[in-house]
Amino acid sequence: MNWVKIIHLLCVMGWMTSIFAVPRALIFWKREHARLGEFGPLGDLTVRLYRFSAGLGVVALLTGLWLAAFWGFPGWVWVKLVLVLALAGHYAWTGRMVLRARRGVFSESDRFLRIFNEISVLGVIAILWVVVAKPF
């Protein structure tokens, strides 16, 4: 079971990296696009990071469900799962912004993207609190 935990944590860390980095990268990609007038290297890097981390997120979810089943789905796991699904929704929203950016459409302001990025940090803090404190 320790190997499942290790794989889970490793994939979670990779997914979190993208959750924090892609909205920030969109800010710089937007500036690059305004300067170049086309899809540049930062856009390619952002798309690749998003795609790669999607797989990590799926593995993290599957191994997390495996661990939850092993532990008998205690109450705190359900709270964590709801928070993870909310974070997955945030990630999907990020994906929609990445797809639009590939077409050269940057609708969101830098300020919106910064705030959007910080919301994910609050979600991760909530998840960590539930995992560590196990309040339910």
JSON list of C-alpha atoms in Angstrom, two decimals:
[
{"chain": "A", "resi": 1, "resn": "MET", "atom": "CA", "xyz": [0.00, 0.00, 0.00]},
{"chain": "A", "resi": 2, "resn": "ASN", "atom": "CA", "xyz": [2.95, 2.34, 0.55]},
{"chain": "A", "resi": 3, "resn": "TRP", "atom": "CA", "xyz": [3.71, 2.24, -3.19]},
{"chain": "A", "resi": 4, "resn": "VAL", "atom": "CA", "xyz": [0.20, 3.40, -3.96]},
{"chain": "A", "resi": 5, "resn": "LYS", "atom": "CA", "xyz": [0.66, 6.30, -1.52]},
{"chain": "A", "resi": 6, "resn": "ILE", "atom": "CA", "xyz": [3.99, 7.21, -3.11]},
{"chain": "A", "resi": 7, "resn": "ILE", "atom": "CA", "xyz": [2.52, 7.17, -6.62]},
{"chain": "A", "resi": 8, "resn": "HIS", "atom": "CA", "xyz": [-0.47, 9.17, -5.39]},
{"chain": "A", "resi": 9, "resn": "LEU", "atom": "CA", "xyz": [1.68, 11.86, -3.78]},
{"chain": "A", "resi": 10, "resn": "LEU", "atom": "CA", "xyz": [4.04, 12.05, -6.75]},
{"chain": "A", "resi": 11, "resn": "CYS", "atom": "CA", "xyz": [1.16, 12.50, -9.20]},
{"chain": "A", "resi": 12, "resn": "VAL", "atom": "CA", "xyz": [-0.57, 15.02, -6.93]},
{"chain": "A", "resi": 13, "resn": "MET", "atom": "CA", "xyz": [2.63, 17.09, -6.79]},
{"chain": "A", "resi": 14, "resn": "GLY", "atom": "CA", "xyz": [2.91, 17.05, -10.58]},
{"chain": "A", "resi": 15, "resn": "TRP", "atom": "CA", "xyz": [-0.73, 17.99, -11.05]},
{"chain": "A", "resi": 16, "resn": "MET", "atom": "CA", "xyz": [-0.44, 20.79, -8.48]},
{"chain": "A", "resi": 17, "resn": "THR", "atom": "CA", "xyz": [2.56, 22.18, -10.32]},
{"chain": "A", "resi": 18, "resn": "SER", "atom": "CA", "xyz": [0.40, 22.64, -13.39]},
{"chain": "A", "resi": 19, "resn": "ILE", "atom": "CA", "xyz": [-2.54, 24.01, -11.43]},
{"chain": "A", "resi": 20, "resn": "PHE", "atom": "CA", "xyz": [-0.27, 26.74, -10.08]},
{"chain": "A", "resi": 21, "resn": "ALA", "atom": "CA", "xyz": [1.88, 27.30, -13.19]},
{"chain": "A", "resi": 22, "resn": "VAL", "atom": "CA", "xyz": [-0.53, 27.28, -16.14]},
{"chain": "A", "resi": 23, "resn": "PRO", "atom": "CA", "xyz": [-2.64, 30.32, -15.15]},
{"chain": "A", "resi": 24, "resn": "ARG", "atom": "CA", "xyz": [0.59, 32.23, -14.50]},
{"chain": "A", "resi": 25, "resn": "ALA", "atom": "CA", "xyz": [2.03, 31.03, -17.83]},
{"chain": "A", "resi": 26, "resn": "LEU", "atom": "CA", "xyz": [-1.11, 32.31, -19.57]},
{"chain": "A", "resi": 27, "resn": "ILE", "atom": "CA", "xyz": [-0.22, 35.82, -18.41]},
{"chain": "A", "resi": 28, "resn": "PHE", "atom": "CA", "xyz": [3.22, 35.62, -20.00]},
{"chain": "A", "resi": 29, "resn": "TRP", "atom": "CA", "xyz": [1.86, 33.81, -23.07]},
{"chain": "A", "resi": 30, "resn": "LYS", "atom": "CA", "xyz": [-0.67, 36.62, -23.55]},
{"chain": "A", "resi": 31, "resn": "ARG", "atom": "CA", "xyz": [2.17, 39.17, -23.46]},
{"chain": "A", "resi": 32, "resn": "GLU", "atom": "CA", "xyz": [4.26, 37.08, -25.85]},
{"chain": "A", "resi": 33, "resn": "HIS", "atom": "CA", "xyz": [1.35, 36.77, -28.26]},
{"chain": "A", "resi": 34, "resn": "ALA", "atom": "CA", "xyz": [0.81, 40.55, -28.18]},
{"chain": "A", "resi": 35, "resn": "ARG", "atom": "CA", "xyz": [4.50, 41.07, -28.95]},
{"chain": "A", "resi": 36, "resn": "LEU", "atom": "CA", "xyz": [4.89, 38.38, -31.64]},
{"chain": "A", "resi": 37, "resn": "GLY", "atom": "CA", "xyz": [1.37, 38.35, -33.05]},
{"chain": "A", "resi": 38, "resn": "GLU", "atom": "CA", "xyz": [1.46, 34.55, -33.25]},
{"chain": "A", "resi": 39, "resn": "PHE", "atom": "CA", "xyz": [1.72, 31.30, -31.30]},
{"chain": "A", "resi": 40, "resn": "GLY", "atom": "CA", "xyz": [5.22, 31.30, -29.76]},
{"chain": "A", "resi": 41, "resn": "PRO", "atom": "CA", "xyz": [7.38, 28.98, -27.66]},
{"chain": "A", "resi": 42, "resn": "LEU", "atom": "CA", "xyz": [5.71, 29.92, -24.37]},
{"chain": "A", "resi": 43, "resn": "GLY", "atom": "CA", "xyz": [2.35, 28.85, -25.77]},
{"chain": "A", "resi": 44, "resn": "ASP", "atom": "CA", "xyz": [3.79, 25.50, -26.79]},
{"chain": "A", "resi": 45, "resn": "LEU", "atom": "CA", "xyz": [5.28, 25.00, -23.33]},
{"chain": "A", "resi": 46, "resn": "THR", "atom": "CA", "xyz": [1.99, 25.92, -21.63]},
{"chain": "A", "resi": 47, "resn": "VAL", "atom": "CA", "xyz": [-0.04, 23.51, -23.77]},
{"chain": "A", "resi": 48, "resn": "ARG", "atom": "CA", "xyz": [2.45, 20.68, -23.16]},
{"chain": "A", "resi": 49, "resn": "LEU", "atom": "CA", "xyz": [2.48, 21.30, -19.40]},
{"chain": "A", "resi": 50, "resn": "TYR", "atom": "CA", "xyz": [-1.32, 21.29, -19.27]},
{"chain": "A", "resi": 51, "resn": "ARG", "atom": "CA", "xyz": [-1.62, 18.07, -21.30]},
{"chain": "A", "resi": 52, "resn": "PHE", "atom": "CA", "xyz": [1.08, 16.21, -19.36]},
{"chain": "A", "resi": 53, "resn": "SER", "atom": "CA", "xyz": [-0.35, 17.14, -16.00]},
{"chain": "A", "resi": 54, "resn": "ALA", "atom": "CA", "xyz": [-3.85, 16.01, -17.02]},
{"chain": "A", "resi": 55, "resn": "GLY", "atom": "CA", "xyz": [-2.57, 12.44, -17.02]},
{"chain": "A", "resi": 56, "resn": "LEU", "atom": "CA", "xyz": [-0.97, 12.96, -13.63]},
{"chain": "A", "resi": 57, "resn": "GLY", "atom": "CA", "xyz": [-4.28, 14.26, -12.30]},
{"chain": "A", "resi": 58, "resn": "VAL", "atom": "CA", "xyz": [-6.09, 11.14, -13.52]},
{"chain": "A", "resi": 59, "resn": "VAL", "atom": "CA", "xyz": [-3.51, 8.83, -11.90]},
{"chain": "A", "resi": 60, "resn": "ALA", "atom": "CA", "xyz": [-3.69, 10.88, -8.68]},
{"chain": "A", "resi": 61, "resn": "LEU", "atom": "CA", "xyz": [-7.49, 10.54, -8.62]},
{"chain": "A", "resi": 62, "resn": "LEU", "atom": "CA", "xyz": [-7.42, 6.80, -9.30]},
{"chain": "A", "resi": 63, "resn": "THR", "atom": "CA", "xyz": [-4.76, 6.07, -6.68]},
{"chain": "A", "resi": 64, "resn": "GLY", "atom": "CA", "xyz": [-6.61, 8.32, -4.23]},
{"chain": "A", "resi": 65, "resn": "LEU", "atom": "CA", "xyz": [-9.81, 6.36, -4.77]},
{"chain": "A", "resi": 66, "resn": "TRP", "atom": "CA", "xyz": [-7.86, 3.11, -4.33]},
{"chain": "A", "resi": 67, "resn": "LEU", "atom": "CA", "xyz": [-6.51, 4.35, -0.99]},
{"chain": "A", "resi": 68, "resn": "ALA", "atom": "CA", "xyz": [-9.94, 5.58, 0.08]},
{"chain": "A", "resi": 69, "resn": "ALA", "atom": "CA", "xyz": [-11.45, 2.19, -0.69]},
{"chain": "A", "resi": 70, "resn": "PHE", "atom": "CA", "xyz": [-8.66, 0.50, 1.28]},
{"chain": "A", "resi": 71, "resn": "TRP", "atom": "CA", "xyz": [-9.42, 2.75, 4.27]},
{"chain": "A", "resi": 72, "resn": "GLY", "atom": "CA", "xyz": [-13.18, 2.22, 3.93]},
{"chain": "A", "resi": 73, "resn": "PHE", "atom": "CA", "xyz": [-14.05, 5.76, 2.76]},
{"chain": "A", "resi": 74, "resn": "PRO", "atom": "CA", "xyz": [-13.92, 7.59, 6.12]},
{"chain": "A", "resi": 75, "resn": "GLY", "atom": "CA", "xyz": [-15.77, 10.92, 6.35]},
{"chain": "A", "resi": 76, "resn": "TRP", "atom": "CA", "xyz": [-12.73, 13.12, 5.74]},
{"chain": "A", "resi": 77, "resn": "VAL", "atom": "CA", "xyz": [-12.12, 11.36, 2.41]},
{"chain": "A", "resi": 78, "resn": "TRP", "atom": "CA", "xyz": [-15.53, 12.48, 1.13]},
{"chain": "A", "resi": 79, "resn": "VAL", "atom": "CA", "xyz": [-14.74, 16.08, 2.05]},
{"chain": "A", "resi": 80, "resn": "LYS", "atom": "CA", "xyz": [-11.36, 15.78, 0.35]},
{"chain": "A", "resi": 81, "resn": "LEU", "atom": "CA", "xyz": [-13.00, 14.28, -2.74]},
{"chain": "A", "resi": 82, "resn": "VAL", "atom": "CA", "xyz": [-15.45, 17.19, -3.01]},
{"chain": "A", "resi": 83, "resn": "LEU", "atom": "CA", "xyz": [-12.56, 19.67, -2.72]},
{"chain": "A", "resi": 84, "resn": "VAL", "atom": "CA", "xyz": [-10.52, 17.73, -5.31]},
{"chain": "A", "resi": 85, "resn": "LEU", "atom": "CA", "xyz": [-13.48, 17.76, -7.70]},
{"chain": "A", "resi": 86, "resn": "ALA", "atom": "CA", "xyz": [-13.75, 21.54, -7.22]},
{"chain": "A", "resi": 87, "resn": "LEU", "atom": "CA", "xyz": [-10.04, 21.83, -8.01]},
{"chain": "A", "resi": 88, "resn": "ALA", "atom": "CA", "xyz": [-10.57, 19.61, -11.06]},
{"chain": "A", "resi": 89, "resn": "GLY", "atom": "CA", "xyz": [-13.27, 22.05, -12.17]},
{"chain": "A", "resi": 90, "resn": "HIS", "atom": "CA", "xyz": [-10.76, 24.87, -11.80]},
{"chain": "A", "resi": 91, "resn": "TYR", "atom": "CA", "xyz": [-8.31, 22.82, -13.87]},
{"chain": "A", "resi": 92, "resn": "ALA", "atom": "CA", "xyz": [-10.93, 22.23, -16.58]},
{"chain": "A", "resi": 93, "resn": "TRP", "atom": "CA", "xyz": [-11.65, 25.97, -16.67]},
{"chain": "A", "resi": 94, "resn": "THR", "atom": "CA", "xyz": [-7.91, 26.54, -17.09]},
{"chain": "A", "resi": 95, "resn": "GLY", "atom": "CA", "xyz": [-7.99, 24.08, -19.99]},
{"chain": "A", "resi": 96, "resn": "ARG", "atom": "CA", "xyz": [-10.71, 26.10, -21.70]},
{"chain": "A", "resi": 97, "resn": "MET", "atom": "CA", "xyz": [-8.53, 29.20, -21.39]},
{"chain": "A", "resi": 98, "resn": "VAL", "atom": "CA", "xyz": [-5.56, 27.29, -22.85]},
{"chain": "A", "resi": 99, "resn": "LEU", "atom": "CA", "xyz": [-7.66, 26.14, -25.82]},
{"chain": "A", "resi": 100, "resn": "ARG", "atom": "CA", "xyz": [-8.83, 29.70, -26.48]},
{"chain": "A", "resi": 101, "resn": "ALA", "atom": "CA", "xyz": [-5.27, 30.97, -26.16]},
{"chain": "A", "resi": 102, "resn": "ARG", "atom": "CA", "xyz": [-4.16, 28.46, -28.83]},
{"chain": "A", "resi": 103, "resn": "ARG", "atom": "CA", "xyz": [-6.55, 30.27, -31.17]},
{"chain": "A", "resi": 104, "resn": "GLY", "atom": "CA", "xyz": [-5.05, 33.61, -30.13]},
{"chain": "A", "resi": 105, "resn": "VAL", "atom": "CA", "xyz": [-7.99, 34.59, -27.92]},
{"chain": "A", "resi": 106, "resn": "PHE", "atom": "CA", "xyz": [-6.96, 35.97, -24.53]},
{"chain": "A", "resi": 107, "resn": "SER", "atom": "CA", "xyz": [-10.19, 37.18, -22.93]},
{"chain": "A", "resi": 108, "resn": "GLU", "atom": "CA", "xyz": [-9.05, 37.30, -19.32]},
{"chain": "A", "resi": 109, "resn": "SER", "atom": "CA", "xyz": [-7.06, 40.16, -17.86]},
{"chain": "A", "resi": 110, "resn": "ASP", "atom": "CA", "xyz": [-3.74, 39.67, -16.10]},
{"chain": "A", "resi": 111, "resn": "ARG", "atom": "CA", "xyz": [-5.47, 40.59, -12.84]},
{"chain": "A", "resi": 112, "resn": "PHE", "atom": "CA", "xyz": [-8.18, 37.94, -13.36]},
{"chain": "A", "resi": 113, "resn": "LEU", "atom": "CA", "xyz": [-5.54, 35.29, -14.09]},
{"chain": "A", "resi": 114, "resn": "ARG", "atom": "CA", "xyz": [-3.59, 36.22, -10.95]},
{"chain": "A", "resi": 115, "resn": "ILE", "atom": "CA", "xyz": [-6.71, 35.98, -8.78]},
{"chain": "A", "resi": 116, "resn": "PHE", "atom": "CA", "xyz": [-7.74, 32.77, -10.55]},
{"chain": "A", "resi": 117, "resn": "ASN", "atom": "CA", "xyz": [-4.31, 31.37, -9.74]},
{"chain": "A", "resi": 118, "resn": "GLU", "atom": "CA", "xyz": [-4.60, 32.26, -6.05]},
{"chain": "A", "resi": 119, "resn": "ILE", "atom": "CA", "xyz": [-8.01, 30.58, -5.76]},
{"chain": "A", "resi": 120, "resn": "SER", "atom": "CA", "xyz": [-6.33, 27.26, -6.55]},
{"chain": "A", "resi": 121, "resn": "VAL", "atom": "CA", "xyz": [-3.87, 27.87, -3.70]},
{"chain": "A", "resi": 122, "resn": "LEU", "atom": "CA", "xyz": [-6.78, 28.27, -1.27]},
{"chain": "A", "resi": 123, "resn": "GLY", "atom": "CA", "xyz": [-8.27, 25.02, -2.58]},
{"chain": "A", "resi": 124, "resn": "VAL", "atom": "CA", "xyz": [-5.02, 23.15, -2.03]},
{"chain": "A", "resi": 125, "resn": "ILE", "atom": "CA", "xyz": [-4.68, 24.56, 1.50]},
{"chain": "A", "resi": 126, "resn": "ALA", "atom": "CA", "xyz": [-8.21, 23.33, 2.26]},
{"chain": "A", "resi": 127, "resn": "ILE", "atom": "CA", "xyz": [-7.39, 19.86, 0.93]},
{"chain": "A", "resi": 128, "resn": "LEU", "atom": "CA", "xyz": [-4.16, 19.69, 2.94]},
{"chain": "A", "resi": 129, "resn": "TRP", "atom": "CA", "xyz": [-6.01, 20.74, 6.09]},
{"chain": "A", "resi": 130, "resn": "VAL", "atom": "CA", "xyz": [-8.61, 17.99, 5.61]},
{"chain": "A", "resi": 131, "resn": "VAL", "atom": "CA", "xyz": [-5.91, 15.36, 4.98]},
{"chain": "A", "resi": 132, "resn": "VAL", "atom": "CA", "xyz": [-3.80, 16.38, 7.97]},
{"chain": "A", "resi": 133, "resn": "ALA", "atom": "CA", "xyz": [-6.54, 17.23, 10.49]},
{"chain": "A", "resi": 134, "resn": "LYS", "atom": "CA", "xyz": [-9.04, 14.53, 9.40]},
{"chain": "A", "resi": 135, "resn": "PRO", "atom": "CA", "xyz": [-11.87, 16.46, 11.05]},
{"chain": "A", "resi": 136, "resn": "PHE", "atom": "CA", "xyz": [-14.62, 14.03, 10.06]}
]
